[in-house]
PDB file of C-alpha atoms in Angstrom:
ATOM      1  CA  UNK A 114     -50.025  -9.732   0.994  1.00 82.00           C
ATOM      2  CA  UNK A 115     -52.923 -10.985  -0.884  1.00 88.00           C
ATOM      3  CA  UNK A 116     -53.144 -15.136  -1.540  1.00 90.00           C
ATOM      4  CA  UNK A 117     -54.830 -16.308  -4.556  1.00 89.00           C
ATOM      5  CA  UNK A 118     -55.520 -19.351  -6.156  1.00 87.00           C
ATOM      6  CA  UNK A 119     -55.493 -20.183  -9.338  1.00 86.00           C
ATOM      7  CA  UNK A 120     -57.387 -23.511 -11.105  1.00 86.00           C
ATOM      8  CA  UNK A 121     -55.185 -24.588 -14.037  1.00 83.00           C
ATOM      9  CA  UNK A 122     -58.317 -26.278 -16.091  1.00 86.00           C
ATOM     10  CA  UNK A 123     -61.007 -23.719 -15.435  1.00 90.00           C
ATOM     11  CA  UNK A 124     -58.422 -20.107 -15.162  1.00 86.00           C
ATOM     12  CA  UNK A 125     -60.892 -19.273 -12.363  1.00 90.00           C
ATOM     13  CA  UNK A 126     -59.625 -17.560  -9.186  1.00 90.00           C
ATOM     14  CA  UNK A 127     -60.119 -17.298  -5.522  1.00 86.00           C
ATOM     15  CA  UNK A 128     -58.940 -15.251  -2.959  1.00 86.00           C
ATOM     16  CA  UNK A 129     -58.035 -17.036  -0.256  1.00 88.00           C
ATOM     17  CA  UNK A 130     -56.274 -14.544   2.298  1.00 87.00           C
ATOM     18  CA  UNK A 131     -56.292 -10.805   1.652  1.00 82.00           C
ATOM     19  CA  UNK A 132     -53.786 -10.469   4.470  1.00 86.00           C
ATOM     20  CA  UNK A 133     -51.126 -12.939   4.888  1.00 93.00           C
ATOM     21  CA  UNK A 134     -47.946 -11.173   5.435  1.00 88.00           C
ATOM     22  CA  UNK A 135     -49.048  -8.717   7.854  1.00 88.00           C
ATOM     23  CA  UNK A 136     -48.358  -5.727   5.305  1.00 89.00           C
ATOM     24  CA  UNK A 137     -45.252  -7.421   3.686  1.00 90.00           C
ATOM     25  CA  UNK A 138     -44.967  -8.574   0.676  1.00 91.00           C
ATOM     26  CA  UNK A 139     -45.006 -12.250  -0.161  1.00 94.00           C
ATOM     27  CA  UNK A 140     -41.763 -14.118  -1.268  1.00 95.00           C
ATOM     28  CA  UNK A 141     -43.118 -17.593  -2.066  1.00 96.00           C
ATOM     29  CA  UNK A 142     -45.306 -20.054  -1.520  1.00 96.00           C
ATOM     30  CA  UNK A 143     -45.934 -23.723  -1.121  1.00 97.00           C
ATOM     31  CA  UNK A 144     -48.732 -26.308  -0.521  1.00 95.00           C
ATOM     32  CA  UNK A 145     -48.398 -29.430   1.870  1.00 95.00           C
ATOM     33  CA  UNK A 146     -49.514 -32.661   1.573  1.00 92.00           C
ATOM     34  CA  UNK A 147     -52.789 -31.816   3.373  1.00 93.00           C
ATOM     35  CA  UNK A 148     -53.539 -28.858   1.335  1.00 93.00           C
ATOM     36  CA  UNK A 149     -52.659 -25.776   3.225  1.00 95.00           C
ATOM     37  CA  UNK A 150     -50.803 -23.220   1.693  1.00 96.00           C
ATOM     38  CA  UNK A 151     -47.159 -22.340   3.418  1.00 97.00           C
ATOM     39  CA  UNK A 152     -45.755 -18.442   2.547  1.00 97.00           C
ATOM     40  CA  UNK A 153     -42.914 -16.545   3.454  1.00 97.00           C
ATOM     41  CA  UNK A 154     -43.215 -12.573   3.984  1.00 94.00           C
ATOM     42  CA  UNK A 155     -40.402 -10.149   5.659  1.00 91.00           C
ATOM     43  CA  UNK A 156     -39.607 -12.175   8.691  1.00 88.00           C
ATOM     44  CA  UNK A 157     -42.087 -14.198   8.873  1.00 95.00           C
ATOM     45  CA  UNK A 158     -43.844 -18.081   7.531  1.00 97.00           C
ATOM     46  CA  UNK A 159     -47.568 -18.414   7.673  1.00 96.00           C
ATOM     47  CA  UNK A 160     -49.908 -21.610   7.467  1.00 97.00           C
ATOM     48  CA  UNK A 161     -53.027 -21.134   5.314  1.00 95.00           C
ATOM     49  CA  UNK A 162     -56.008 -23.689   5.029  1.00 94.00           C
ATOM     50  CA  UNK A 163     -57.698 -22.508   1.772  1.00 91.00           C
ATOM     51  CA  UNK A 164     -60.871 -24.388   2.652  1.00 89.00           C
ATOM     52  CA  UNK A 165     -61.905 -22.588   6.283  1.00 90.00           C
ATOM     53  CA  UNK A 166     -59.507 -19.702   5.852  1.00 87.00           C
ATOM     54  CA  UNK A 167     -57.942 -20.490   9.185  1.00 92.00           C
ATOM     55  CA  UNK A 168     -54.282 -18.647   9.721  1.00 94.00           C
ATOM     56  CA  UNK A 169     -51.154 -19.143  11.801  1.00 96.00           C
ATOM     57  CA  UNK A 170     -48.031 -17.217  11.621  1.00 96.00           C
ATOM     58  CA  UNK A 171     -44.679 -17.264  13.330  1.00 97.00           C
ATOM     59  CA  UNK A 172     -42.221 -14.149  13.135  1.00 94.00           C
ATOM     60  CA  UNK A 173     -39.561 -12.297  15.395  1.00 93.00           C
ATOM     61  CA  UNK A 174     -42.213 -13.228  18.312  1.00 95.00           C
ATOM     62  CA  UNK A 175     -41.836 -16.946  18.050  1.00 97.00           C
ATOM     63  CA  UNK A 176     -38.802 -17.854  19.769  1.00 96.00           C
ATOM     64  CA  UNK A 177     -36.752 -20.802  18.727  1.00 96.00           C
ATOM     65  CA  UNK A 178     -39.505 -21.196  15.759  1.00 97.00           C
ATOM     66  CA  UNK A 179     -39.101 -17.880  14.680  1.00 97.00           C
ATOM     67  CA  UNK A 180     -38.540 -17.640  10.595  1.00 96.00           C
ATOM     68  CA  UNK A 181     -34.709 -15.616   9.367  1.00 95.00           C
ATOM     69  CA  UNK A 182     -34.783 -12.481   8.716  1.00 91.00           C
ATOM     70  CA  UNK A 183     -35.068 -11.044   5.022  1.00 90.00           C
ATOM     71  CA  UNK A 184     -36.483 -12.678   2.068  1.00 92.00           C
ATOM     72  CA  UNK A 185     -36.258 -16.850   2.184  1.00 96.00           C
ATOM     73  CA  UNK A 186     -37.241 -19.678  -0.283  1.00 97.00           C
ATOM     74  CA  UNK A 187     -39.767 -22.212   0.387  1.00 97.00           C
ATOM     75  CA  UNK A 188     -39.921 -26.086  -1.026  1.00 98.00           C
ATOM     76  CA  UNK A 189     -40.874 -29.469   0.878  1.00 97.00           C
ATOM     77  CA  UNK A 190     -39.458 -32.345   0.351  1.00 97.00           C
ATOM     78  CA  UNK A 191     -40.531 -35.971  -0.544  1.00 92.00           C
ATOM     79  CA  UNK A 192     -39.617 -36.981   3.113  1.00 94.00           C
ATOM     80  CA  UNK A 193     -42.418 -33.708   4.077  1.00 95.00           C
ATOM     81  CA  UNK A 194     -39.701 -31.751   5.377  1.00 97.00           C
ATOM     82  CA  UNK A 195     -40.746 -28.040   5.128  1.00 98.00           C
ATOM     83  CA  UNK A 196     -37.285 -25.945   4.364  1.00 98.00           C
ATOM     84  CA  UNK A 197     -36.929 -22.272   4.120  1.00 98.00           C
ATOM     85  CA  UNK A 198     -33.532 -20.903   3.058  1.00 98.00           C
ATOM     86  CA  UNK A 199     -32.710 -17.524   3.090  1.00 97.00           C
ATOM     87  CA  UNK A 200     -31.166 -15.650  -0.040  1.00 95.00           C
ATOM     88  CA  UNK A 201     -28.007 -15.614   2.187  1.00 95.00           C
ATOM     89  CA  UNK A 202     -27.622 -19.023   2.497  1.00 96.00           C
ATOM     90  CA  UNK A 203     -29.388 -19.287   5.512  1.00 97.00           C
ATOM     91  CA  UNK A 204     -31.540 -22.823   6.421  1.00 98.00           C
ATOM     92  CA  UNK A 205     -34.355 -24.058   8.683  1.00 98.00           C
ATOM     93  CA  UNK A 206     -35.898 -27.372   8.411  1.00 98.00           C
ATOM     94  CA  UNK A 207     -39.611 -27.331   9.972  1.00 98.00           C
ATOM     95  CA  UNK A 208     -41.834 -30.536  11.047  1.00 97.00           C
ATOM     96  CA  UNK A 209     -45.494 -30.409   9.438  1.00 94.00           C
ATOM     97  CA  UNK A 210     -46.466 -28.653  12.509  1.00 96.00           C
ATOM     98  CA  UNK A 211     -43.462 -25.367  11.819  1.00 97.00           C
ATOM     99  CA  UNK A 212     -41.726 -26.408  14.324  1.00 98.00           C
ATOM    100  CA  UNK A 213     -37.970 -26.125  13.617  1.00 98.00           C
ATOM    101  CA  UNK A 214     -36.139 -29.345  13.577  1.00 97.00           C
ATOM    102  CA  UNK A 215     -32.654 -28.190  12.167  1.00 97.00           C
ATOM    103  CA  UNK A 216     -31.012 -24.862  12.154  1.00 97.00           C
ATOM    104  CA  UNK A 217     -27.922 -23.724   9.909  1.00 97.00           C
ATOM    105  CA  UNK A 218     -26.285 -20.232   9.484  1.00 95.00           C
ATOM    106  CA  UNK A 219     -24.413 -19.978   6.461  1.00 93.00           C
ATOM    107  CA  UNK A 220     -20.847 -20.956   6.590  1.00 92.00           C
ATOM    108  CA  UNK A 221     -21.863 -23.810   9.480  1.00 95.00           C
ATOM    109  CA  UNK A 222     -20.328 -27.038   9.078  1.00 94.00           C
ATOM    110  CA  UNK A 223     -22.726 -28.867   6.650  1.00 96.00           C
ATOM    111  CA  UNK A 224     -24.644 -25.553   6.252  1.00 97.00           C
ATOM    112  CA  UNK A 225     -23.896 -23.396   2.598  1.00 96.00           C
ATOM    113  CA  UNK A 226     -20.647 -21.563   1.862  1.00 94.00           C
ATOM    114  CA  UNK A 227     -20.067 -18.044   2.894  1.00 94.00           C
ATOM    115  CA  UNK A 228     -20.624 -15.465  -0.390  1.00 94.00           C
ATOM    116  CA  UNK A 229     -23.442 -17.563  -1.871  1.00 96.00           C
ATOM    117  CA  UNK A 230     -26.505 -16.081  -3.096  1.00 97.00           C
ATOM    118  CA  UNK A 231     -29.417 -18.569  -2.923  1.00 97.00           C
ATOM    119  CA  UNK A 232     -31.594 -18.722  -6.453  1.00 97.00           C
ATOM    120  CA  UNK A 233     -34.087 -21.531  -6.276  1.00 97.00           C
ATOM    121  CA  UNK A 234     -34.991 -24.268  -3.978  1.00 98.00           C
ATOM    122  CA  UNK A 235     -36.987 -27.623  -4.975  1.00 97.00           C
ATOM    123  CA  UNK A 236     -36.532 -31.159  -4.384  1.00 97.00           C
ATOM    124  CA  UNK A 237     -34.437 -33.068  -6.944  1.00 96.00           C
ATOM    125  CA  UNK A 238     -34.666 -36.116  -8.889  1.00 94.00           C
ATOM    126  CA  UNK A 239     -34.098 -38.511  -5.742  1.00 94.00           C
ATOM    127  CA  UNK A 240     -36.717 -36.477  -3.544  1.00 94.00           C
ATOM    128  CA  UNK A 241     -33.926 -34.206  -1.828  1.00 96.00           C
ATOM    129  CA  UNK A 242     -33.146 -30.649  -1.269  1.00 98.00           C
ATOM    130  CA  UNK A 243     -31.346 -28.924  -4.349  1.00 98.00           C
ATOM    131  CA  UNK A 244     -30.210 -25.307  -4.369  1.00 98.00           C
ATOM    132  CA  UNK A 245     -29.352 -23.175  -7.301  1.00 98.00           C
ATOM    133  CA  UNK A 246     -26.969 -20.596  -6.162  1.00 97.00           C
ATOM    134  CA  UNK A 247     -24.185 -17.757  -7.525  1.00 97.00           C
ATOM    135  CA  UNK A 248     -21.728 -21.088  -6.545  1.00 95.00           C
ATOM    136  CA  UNK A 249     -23.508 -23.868  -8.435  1.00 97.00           C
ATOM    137  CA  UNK A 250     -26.046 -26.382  -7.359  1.00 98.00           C
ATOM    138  CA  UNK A 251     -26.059 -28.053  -3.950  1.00 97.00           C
ATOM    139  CA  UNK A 252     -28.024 -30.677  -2.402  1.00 97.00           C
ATOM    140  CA  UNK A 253     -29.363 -32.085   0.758  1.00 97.00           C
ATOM    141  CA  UNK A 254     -27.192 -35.464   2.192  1.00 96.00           C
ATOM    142  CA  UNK A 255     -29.615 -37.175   4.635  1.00 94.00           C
ATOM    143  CA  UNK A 256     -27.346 -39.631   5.681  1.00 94.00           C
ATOM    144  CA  UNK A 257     -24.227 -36.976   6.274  1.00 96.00           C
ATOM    145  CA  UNK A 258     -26.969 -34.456   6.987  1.00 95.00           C
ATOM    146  CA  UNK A 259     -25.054 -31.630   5.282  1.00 97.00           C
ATOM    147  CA  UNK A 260     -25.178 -30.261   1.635  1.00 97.00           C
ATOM    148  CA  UNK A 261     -22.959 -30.853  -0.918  1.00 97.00           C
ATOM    149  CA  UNK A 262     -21.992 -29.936  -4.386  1.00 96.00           C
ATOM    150  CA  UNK A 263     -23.869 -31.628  -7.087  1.00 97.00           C
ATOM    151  CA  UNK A 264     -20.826 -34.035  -8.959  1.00 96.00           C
ATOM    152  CA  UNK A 265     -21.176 -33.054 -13.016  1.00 96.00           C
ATOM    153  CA  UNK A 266     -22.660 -29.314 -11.862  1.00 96.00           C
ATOM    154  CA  UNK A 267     -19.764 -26.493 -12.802  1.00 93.00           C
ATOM    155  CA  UNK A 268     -19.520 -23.551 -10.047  1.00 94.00           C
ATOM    156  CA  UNK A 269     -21.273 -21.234 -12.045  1.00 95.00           C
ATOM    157  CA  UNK A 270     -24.420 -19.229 -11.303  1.00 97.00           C
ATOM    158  CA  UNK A 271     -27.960 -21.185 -12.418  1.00 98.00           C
ATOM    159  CA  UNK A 272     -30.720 -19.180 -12.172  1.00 97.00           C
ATOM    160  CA  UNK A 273     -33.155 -21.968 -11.703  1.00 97.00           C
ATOM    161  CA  UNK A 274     -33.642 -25.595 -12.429  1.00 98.00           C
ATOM    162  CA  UNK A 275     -36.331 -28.598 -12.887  1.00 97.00           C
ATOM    163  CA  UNK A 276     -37.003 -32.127 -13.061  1.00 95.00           C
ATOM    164  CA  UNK A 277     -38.915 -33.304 -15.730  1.00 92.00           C
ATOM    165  CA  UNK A 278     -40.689 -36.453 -15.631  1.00 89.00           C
ATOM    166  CA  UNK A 279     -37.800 -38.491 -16.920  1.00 89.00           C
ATOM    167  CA  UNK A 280     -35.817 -37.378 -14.170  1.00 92.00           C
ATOM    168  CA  UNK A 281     -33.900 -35.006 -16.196  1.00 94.00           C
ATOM    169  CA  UNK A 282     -32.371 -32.226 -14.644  1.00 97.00           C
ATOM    170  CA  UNK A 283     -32.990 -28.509 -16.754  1.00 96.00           C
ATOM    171  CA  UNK A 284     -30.517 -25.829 -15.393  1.00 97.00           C
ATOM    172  CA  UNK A 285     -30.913 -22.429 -16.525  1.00 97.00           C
ATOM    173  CA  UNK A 286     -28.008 -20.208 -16.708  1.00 97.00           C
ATOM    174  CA  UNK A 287     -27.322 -16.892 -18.207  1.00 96.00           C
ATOM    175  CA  UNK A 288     -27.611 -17.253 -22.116  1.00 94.00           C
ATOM    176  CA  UNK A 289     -28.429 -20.934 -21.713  1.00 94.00           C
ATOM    177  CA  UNK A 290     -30.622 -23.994 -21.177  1.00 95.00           C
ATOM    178  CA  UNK A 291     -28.631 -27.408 -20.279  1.00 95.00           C
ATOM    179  CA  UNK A 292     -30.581 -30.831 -19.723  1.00 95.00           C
ATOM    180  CA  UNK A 293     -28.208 -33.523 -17.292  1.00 97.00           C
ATOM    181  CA  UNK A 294     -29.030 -37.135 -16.725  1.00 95.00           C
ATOM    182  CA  UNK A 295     -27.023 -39.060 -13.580  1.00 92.00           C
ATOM    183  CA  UNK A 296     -25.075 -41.610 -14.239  1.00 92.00           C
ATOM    184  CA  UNK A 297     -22.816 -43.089 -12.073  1.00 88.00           C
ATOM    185  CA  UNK A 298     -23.354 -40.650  -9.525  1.00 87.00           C
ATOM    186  CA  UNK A 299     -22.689 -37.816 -11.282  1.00 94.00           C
ATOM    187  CA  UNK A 300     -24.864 -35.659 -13.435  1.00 96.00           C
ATOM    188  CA  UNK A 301     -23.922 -36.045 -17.544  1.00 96.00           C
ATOM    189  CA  UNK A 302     -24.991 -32.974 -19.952  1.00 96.00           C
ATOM    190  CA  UNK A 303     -27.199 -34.438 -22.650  1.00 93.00           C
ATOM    191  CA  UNK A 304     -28.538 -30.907 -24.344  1.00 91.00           C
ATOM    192  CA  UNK A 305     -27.346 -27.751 -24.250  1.00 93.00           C
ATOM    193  CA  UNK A 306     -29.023 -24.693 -26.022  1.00 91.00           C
ATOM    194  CA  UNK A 307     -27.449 -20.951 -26.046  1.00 91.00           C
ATOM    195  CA  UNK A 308     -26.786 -18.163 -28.752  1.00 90.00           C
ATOM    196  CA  UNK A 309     -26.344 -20.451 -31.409  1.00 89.00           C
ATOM    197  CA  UNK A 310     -30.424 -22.175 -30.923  1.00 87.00           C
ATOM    198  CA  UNK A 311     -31.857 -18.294 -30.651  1.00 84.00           C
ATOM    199  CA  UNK A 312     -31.565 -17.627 -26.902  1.00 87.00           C
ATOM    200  CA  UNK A 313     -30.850 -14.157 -25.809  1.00 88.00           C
ATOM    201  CA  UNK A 314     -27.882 -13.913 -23.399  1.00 91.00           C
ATOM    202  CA  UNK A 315     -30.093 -12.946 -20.400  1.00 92.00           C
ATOM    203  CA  UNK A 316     -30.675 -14.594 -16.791  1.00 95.00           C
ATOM    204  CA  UNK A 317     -33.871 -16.122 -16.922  1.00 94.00           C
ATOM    205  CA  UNK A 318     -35.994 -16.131 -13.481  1.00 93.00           C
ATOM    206  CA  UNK A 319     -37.696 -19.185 -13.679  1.00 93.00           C
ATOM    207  CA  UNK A 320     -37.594 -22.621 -15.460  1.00 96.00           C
ATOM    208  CA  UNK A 321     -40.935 -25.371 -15.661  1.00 95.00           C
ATOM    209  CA  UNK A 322     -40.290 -28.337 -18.221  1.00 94.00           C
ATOM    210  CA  UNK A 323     -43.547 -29.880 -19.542  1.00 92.00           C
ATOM    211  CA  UNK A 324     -44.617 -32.838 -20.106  1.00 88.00           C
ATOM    212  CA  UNK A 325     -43.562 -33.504 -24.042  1.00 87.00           C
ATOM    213  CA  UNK A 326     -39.719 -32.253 -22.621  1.00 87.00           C
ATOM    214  CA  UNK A 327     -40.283 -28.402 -23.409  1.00 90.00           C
ATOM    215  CA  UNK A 328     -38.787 -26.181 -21.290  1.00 92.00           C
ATOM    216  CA  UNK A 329     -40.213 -22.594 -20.292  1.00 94.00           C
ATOM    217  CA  UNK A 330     -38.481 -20.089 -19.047  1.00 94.00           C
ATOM    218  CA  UNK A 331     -39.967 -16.579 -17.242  1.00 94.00           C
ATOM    219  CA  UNK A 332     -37.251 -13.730 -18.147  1.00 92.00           C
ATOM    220  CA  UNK A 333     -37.695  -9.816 -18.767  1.00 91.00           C
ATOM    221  CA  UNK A 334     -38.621 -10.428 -22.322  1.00 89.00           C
ATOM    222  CA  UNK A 335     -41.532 -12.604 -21.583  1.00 90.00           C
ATOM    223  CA  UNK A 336     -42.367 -16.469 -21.786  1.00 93.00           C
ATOM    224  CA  UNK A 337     -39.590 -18.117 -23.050  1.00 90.00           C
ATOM    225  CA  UNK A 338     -40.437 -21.548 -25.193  1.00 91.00           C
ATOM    226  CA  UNK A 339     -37.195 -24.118 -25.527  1.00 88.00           C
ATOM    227  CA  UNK A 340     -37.056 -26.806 -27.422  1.00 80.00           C
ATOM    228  CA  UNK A 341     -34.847 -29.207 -27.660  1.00 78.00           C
ATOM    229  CA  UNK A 342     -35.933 -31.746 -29.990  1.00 74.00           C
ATOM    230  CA  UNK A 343     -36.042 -28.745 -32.701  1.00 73.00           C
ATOM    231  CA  UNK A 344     -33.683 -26.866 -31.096  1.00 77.00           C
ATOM    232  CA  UNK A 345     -35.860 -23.922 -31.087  1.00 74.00           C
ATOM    233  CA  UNK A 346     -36.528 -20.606 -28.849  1.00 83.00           C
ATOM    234  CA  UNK A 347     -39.571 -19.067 -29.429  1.00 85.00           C
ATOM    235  CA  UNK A 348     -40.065 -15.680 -26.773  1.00 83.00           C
ATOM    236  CA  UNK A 349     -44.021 -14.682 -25.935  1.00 84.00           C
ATOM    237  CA  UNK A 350     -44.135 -11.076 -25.153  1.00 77.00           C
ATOM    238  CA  UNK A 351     -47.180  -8.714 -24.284  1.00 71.00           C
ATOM    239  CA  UNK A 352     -48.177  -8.476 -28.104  1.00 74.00           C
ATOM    240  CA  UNK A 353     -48.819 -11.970 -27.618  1.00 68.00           C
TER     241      UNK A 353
END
């Protein structure tokens, strides 16, 4: 349950909590817009401020704030929406102050189908909620206030996705890398790299594009290196 942060320009680290998840172990991790450090454990979400070290936590205990049960994904959201969804599909969307705003079990109407398996979360290109799921991609409707199928997306499993800064959208799938643009409202495949460009038919667990438009991907091999200008794979093991 230990939280540590890490400073990308000096590799230096700092322990910030030694105990977050009250013996569990963490599932993920996200930092508001004031700086303090959101994490999900075994039934529970705590609130970390890295700079006094102060801690709050709701679990089982917390009535109608109390986190879902299992494991569950954390992301916020351009409008500072704090959502956890659970690896069943399940959703809560919390207020800066964890207070649940919005509820869903999986299978409600507007919530996520039944049978899906819950991947990734992170906002999107237009500052939503998008899922990556066994079922496809889904995002957040504000207006409708349900989620939806991403037009363009097949109903296949993606493993992960990001946004890059030209508001391309990387989907990793198993054996293969695809870069969409929208148009019209729906998304429009512009690269695609598999077998034929060097990638190993694996599911990756983890995708970050950079800022030259070179994707990374974290899979059992190692660091993956895509890209697509060259269409090139390069993998960086241990020997590395």
């Amino acid at each position: 349950g230990v939280l540590v942060r890490l400073d990308p320009d000096t590799a230096a680290v700092a322990h910030v909590s030694r105990d977050v998840g009250e013996g569990f172990w963490l599932f993920d991790v996200v930092e508001d817009g004031a700086g303090k450090a959101w994490v999900t454990y075994q039934a529970g979400l705590a609130r970390v401020d890295p700079a006094t070290g102060q801690m709050r936590r709701w679990n089982e205990a917390s009535g109608a704030n109390a986190p879902m049960n299992g494991e569950s994904k954390l992301a916020r959201t351009d409008d500072g929406t704090l959502w956890l969804v659970s690896e069943e599909g399940g959703v809560q969307a919390r207020d800066a102050d964890g207070r649940v705003r919005m509820a869903l079990k999986v299978g409600d109407a507007g919530g996520l189908p039944k049978g899906v398996f819950v991947e990734q979360i992170a906002p999107g290109p237009d500052g939503a909620l998008w899922v990556a799921t066994s079922h496809g991609m889904s995002r957040w409707n504000t207006q409708a206030r349900r989620f939806e199928s991403v037009p363009g997306i097949a109903n296949d499993r993606v493993y992960g996705f990001a946004v890059d800064p030209n508001r391309r959208v990387w989907l990793a799938t198993f054996g293969a890398v695809s870069a969409y643009v929208e148009k019209g409202g729906t998304l429009k495949r512009e690269v695609r790299l598999d077998a034929e460009d060097g990638l190993p038919l694996l599911a990756p667990s983890g995708i970050v594009v950079d800022g030259a438009g070179v994707a990374w991907l974290a899979t059992v091999r190692g660091l993956m290196r895509v890209g697509p200008a060259r269409r090139g794979t390069r993998v960086y093991g241990v020997r590395d």
